[in-house]
């Protein structure tokens, strides 16, 4: 016999739900063998080391910022302090006390992560589309264009020793560099449009 449209739709949605909930790492962890335990330990160590690095880096940043802003800088050949009253008393105490800096480091991310549940996945999406496209598309093309323009200026000034040291690894001149930049830029623009809509 023929299958009804409702039956096909139910089967299709069930398959889509199964594929979306299929997590290979979770399946390996649940298998109970040594590989599953190793993956769990590795995951825990990765999160722990990331957390420790985040806490130490941000607390040191806050302590250094507090020390810089509260320290009186001296003008050359003068004893007049420049930054003596930049920070009010409570803020100065907060940026120089280790406990308050730890609270400043940990409490806002804790509140943020508990109020927006999928913020980590959103950050990964944004880092991939904006960060990677900028880091591996826009910046290298811009650096190559800058180097080529400097080499062209050196060639015009007849400095042949400097121009011989530079080899064009990407053929095609400025046109190819512009295309690379436009492709990376279009990925960034498309990601921004997807984010807004």
CSV table of C-alpha atoms in Angstrom, one decimal:
chain,number,residue,atom,x,y,z
A,1,UNK,CA,0.0,0.0,0.0
A,2,UNK,CA,0.6,3.7,-0.2
A,3,UNK,CA,1.8,5.6,2.8
A,4,UNK,CA,-0.1,8.7,3.8
A,5,UNK,CA,1.4,12.1,3.8
A,6,UNK,CA,1.1,12.4,7.6
A,7,UNK,CA,3.0,9.1,8.1
A,8,UNK,CA,5.8,10.3,5.9
A,9,UNK,CA,6.0,13.7,7.7
A,10,UNK,CA,6.1,11.9,11.1
A,11,UNK,CA,8.8,9.6,9.9
A,12,UNK,CA,10.8,12.5,8.4
A,13,UNK,CA,10.6,14.6,11.6
A,14,UNK,CA,11.5,11.5,13.7
A,15,UNK,CA,14.6,11.0,11.5
A,16,UNK,CA,15.6,14.6,11.8
A,17,UNK,CA,15.3,14.6,15.6
A,18,UNK,CA,17.4,11.4,15.7
A,19,UNK,CA,20.1,12.9,13.6
A,20,UNK,CA,20.1,16.2,15.5
A,21,UNK,CA,20.4,14.4,18.9
A,22,UNK,CA,23.1,11.9,17.7
A,23,UNK,CA,26.3,12.8,19.5
A,24,UNK,CA,29.2,10.5,18.8
A,25,UNK,CA,31.2,11.7,21.8
A,26,UNK,CA,28.3,10.9,24.1
A,27,UNK,CA,27.9,7.5,22.5
A,28,UNK,CA,31.6,6.7,23.2
A,29,UNK,CA,31.4,8.0,26.8
A,30,UNK,CA,28.3,5.8,27.4
A,31,UNK,CA,30.1,2.7,26.0
A,32,UNK,CA,31.9,2.4,29.3
A,33,UNK,CA,35.3,1.4,27.9
A,34,UNK,CA,38.7,3.1,28.5
A,35,UNK,CA,38.2,5.4,25.5
A,36,UNK,CA,35.1,6.9,26.9
A,37,UNK,CA,36.9,7.5,30.3
A,38,UNK,CA,39.8,9.1,28.4
A,39,UNK,CA,37.6,11.4,26.5
A,40,UNK,CA,35.8,12.5,29.8
A,41,UNK,CA,39.1,13.1,31.5
A,42,UNK,CA,40.5,15.1,28.5
A,43,UNK,CA,37.3,17.2,28.4
A,44,UNK,CA,37.5,17.9,32.1
A,45,UNK,CA,41.2,18.9,31.9
A,46,UNK,CA,40.6,21.1,28.8
A,47,UNK,CA,37.8,23.0,30.7
A,48,UNK,CA,39.8,23.3,33.9
A,49,UNK,CA,43.0,24.6,32.3
A,50,UNK,CA,40.9,27.1,30.3
A,51,UNK,CA,39.1,28.3,33.4
A,52,UNK,CA,42.4,28.6,35.4
A,53,UNK,CA,44.0,30.6,32.6
A,54,UNK,CA,41.0,32.9,32.2
A,55,UNK,CA,40.9,33.6,36.0
A,56,UNK,CA,44.6,34.3,36.3
A,57,UNK,CA,44.8,36.4,33.2
A,58,UNK,CA,41.8,38.6,34.0
A,59,UNK,CA,42.6,39.1,37.7
A,60,UNK,CA,46.2,40.1,36.8
A,61,UNK,CA,44.8,42.5,34.1
A,62,UNK,CA,42.4,44.1,36.7
A,63,UNK,CA,45.2,44.3,39.3
A,64,UNK,CA,47.6,45.9,36.8
A,65,UNK,CA,45.0,48.3,35.6
A,66,UNK,CA,44.2,49.3,39.2
A,67,UNK,CA,47.8,49.8,40.0
A,68,UNK,CA,48.4,51.8,36.9
A,69,UNK,CA,45.4,54.1,37.4
A,70,UNK,CA,46.1,54.7,41.1
A,71,UNK,CA,49.8,55.3,40.7
A,72,UNK,CA,50.9,58.9,40.5
A,73,UNK,CA,52.9,59.5,37.3
A,74,UNK,CA,55.5,62.1,37.4
A,75,UNK,CA,56.0,64.7,34.7
A,76,UNK,CA,59.6,64.9,33.5
A,77,UNK,CA,61.6,67.4,35.5
A,78,UNK,CA,58.6,68.1,37.8
A,79,UNK,CA,57.1,66.6,40.9
A,80,UNK,CA,53.5,67.2,39.9
A,81,UNK,CA,51.4,64.0,39.9
A,82,UNK,CA,49.2,63.5,36.9
A,83,UNK,CA,46.9,60.6,37.8
A,84,UNK,CA,46.4,61.0,41.6
A,85,UNK,CA,42.6,61.5,41.6
A,86,UNK,CA,41.6,59.4,38.5
A,87,UNK,CA,39.8,56.7,40.6
A,88,UNK,CA,37.4,57.4,43.5
A,89,UNK,CA,38.1,55.6,46.8
A,90,UNK,CA,35.8,52.6,46.6
A,91,UNK,CA,36.8,51.8,43.0
A,92,UNK,CA,40.4,52.2,43.8
A,93,UNK,CA,40.0,49.8,46.7
A,94,UNK,CA,38.1,47.3,44.5
A,95,UNK,CA,40.8,47.3,41.8
A,96,UNK,CA,43.6,46.8,44.3
A,97,UNK,CA,42.0,44.1,46.6
A,98,UNK,CA,42.6,40.5,45.4
A,99,UNK,CA,39.2,39.2,46.6
A,100,UNK,CA,37.2,42.0,44.9
A,101,UNK,CA,39.2,41.4,41.7
A,102,UNK,CA,38.3,37.7,41.9
A,103,UNK,CA,34.7,38.6,42.3
A,104,UNK,CA,34.9,41.0,39.4
A,105,UNK,CA,36.4,38.3,37.3
A,106,UNK,CA,34.0,35.5,38.2
A,107,UNK,CA,30.6,36.9,39.1
A,108,UNK,CA,29.7,38.7,35.8
A,109,UNK,CA,30.5,35.7,33.6
A,110,UNK,CA,28.6,33.4,36.0
A,111,UNK,CA,25.5,35.6,35.8
A,112,UNK,CA,25.8,36.0,32.0
A,113,UNK,CA,26.2,32.3,31.4
A,114,UNK,CA,23.2,31.4,33.7
A,115,UNK,CA,20.9,34.0,32.1
A,116,UNK,CA,21.7,33.1,28.4
A,117,UNK,CA,22.0,29.3,28.1
A,118,UNK,CA,23.4,29.0,24.6
A,119,UNK,CA,25.9,31.9,24.7
A,120,UNK,CA,28.8,29.5,24.3
A,121,UNK,CA,27.6,28.1,21.0
A,122,UNK,CA,26.7,31.6,19.8
A,123,UNK,CA,30.3,32.7,20.7
A,124,UNK,CA,31.7,29.8,18.7
A,125,UNK,CA,29.6,30.6,15.7
A,126,UNK,CA,30.6,34.3,15.8
A,127,UNK,CA,34.3,33.4,16.4
A,128,UNK,CA,34.3,31.1,13.4
A,129,UNK,CA,32.6,33.4,11.0
A,130,UNK,CA,34.0,36.8,12.0
A,131,UNK,CA,37.3,35.8,13.7
A,132,UNK,CA,38.5,33.1,11.3
A,133,UNK,CA,37.5,35.1,8.2
A,134,UNK,CA,39.3,38.1,9.4
A,135,UNK,CA,42.4,36.2,10.7
A,136,UNK,CA,42.9,34.0,7.7
A,137,UNK,CA,41.3,36.1,4.9
A,138,UNK,CA,41.4,39.8,5.4
A,139,UNK,CA,44.7,40.2,7.4
A,140,UNK,CA,47.0,38.0,5.2
A,141,UNK,CA,45.7,39.7,2.0
A,142,UNK,CA,46.2,43.1,3.5
A,143,UNK,CA,49.7,42.2,4.7
A,144,UNK,CA,50.7,40.8,1.3
A,145,UNK,CA,49.3,44.0,-0.4
A,146,UNK,CA,51.3,46.2,2.0
A,147,UNK,CA,54.5,44.2,1.4
A,148,UNK,CA,54.0,44.4,-2.3
A,149,UNK,CA,53.5,48.2,-2.2
A,150,UNK,CA,56.7,48.5,-0.2
A,151,UNK,CA,58.6,46.4,-2.6
A,152,UNK,CA,57.3,48.4,-5.5
A,153,UNK,CA,58.5,51.6,-3.8
A,154,UNK,CA,61.9,50.0,-3.2
A,155,UNK,CA,62.1,49.0,-6.9
A,156,UNK,CA,61.4,52.5,-8.0
A,157,UNK,CA,64.2,53.7,-5.8
A,158,UNK,CA,66.5,51.2,-7.5
A,159,UNK,CA,67.2,49.2,-4.3
A,160,UNK,CA,67.6,45.8,-6.0
A,161,UNK,CA,69.0,44.0,-3.0
A,162,UNK,CA,65.8,44.6,-1.0
A,163,UNK,CA,63.5,43.8,-3.9
A,164,UNK,CA,65.3,40.4,-4.6
A,165,UNK,CA,64.5,39.2,-1.0
A,166,UNK,CA,60.7,39.2,-1.6
A,167,UNK,CA,59.1,36.4,-3.5
A,168,UNK,CA,55.4,36.6,-4.5
A,169,UNK,CA,53.8,33.5,-3.1
A,170,UNK,CA,50.3,34.4,-4.4
A,171,UNK,CA,50.4,35.1,-8.1
A,172,UNK,CA,48.0,37.4,-9.7
A,173,UNK,CA,48.9,40.7,-8.2
A,174,UNK,CA,46.5,43.0,-6.4
A,175,UNK,CA,43.5,41.6,-8.2
A,176,UNK,CA,43.8,38.2,-6.5
A,177,UNK,CA,44.4,39.9,-3.1
A,178,UNK,CA,41.3,41.9,-3.6
A,179,UNK,CA,39.3,38.8,-4.5
A,180,UNK,CA,40.5,37.0,-1.3
A,181,UNK,CA,39.6,40.1,0.8
A,182,UNK,CA,36.1,40.3,-0.9
A,183,UNK,CA,35.4,36.6,-0.3
A,184,UNK,CA,36.4,36.9,3.4
A,185,UNK,CA,34.4,40.1,3.6
A,186,UNK,CA,31.3,38.5,2.0
A,187,UNK,CA,31.5,35.7,4.6
A,188,UNK,CA,31.6,38.3,7.4
A,189,UNK,CA,28.7,40.2,5.9
A,190,UNK,CA,26.6,37.1,5.4
A,191,UNK,CA,27.2,36.0,9.0
A,192,UNK,CA,26.2,39.5,10.2
A,193,UNK,CA,23.0,39.3,8.1
A,194,UNK,CA,22.2,35.8,9.5
A,195,UNK,CA,22.9,37.1,13.0
A,196,UNK,CA,20.5,40.1,12.6
A,197,UNK,CA,17.7,38.1,10.9
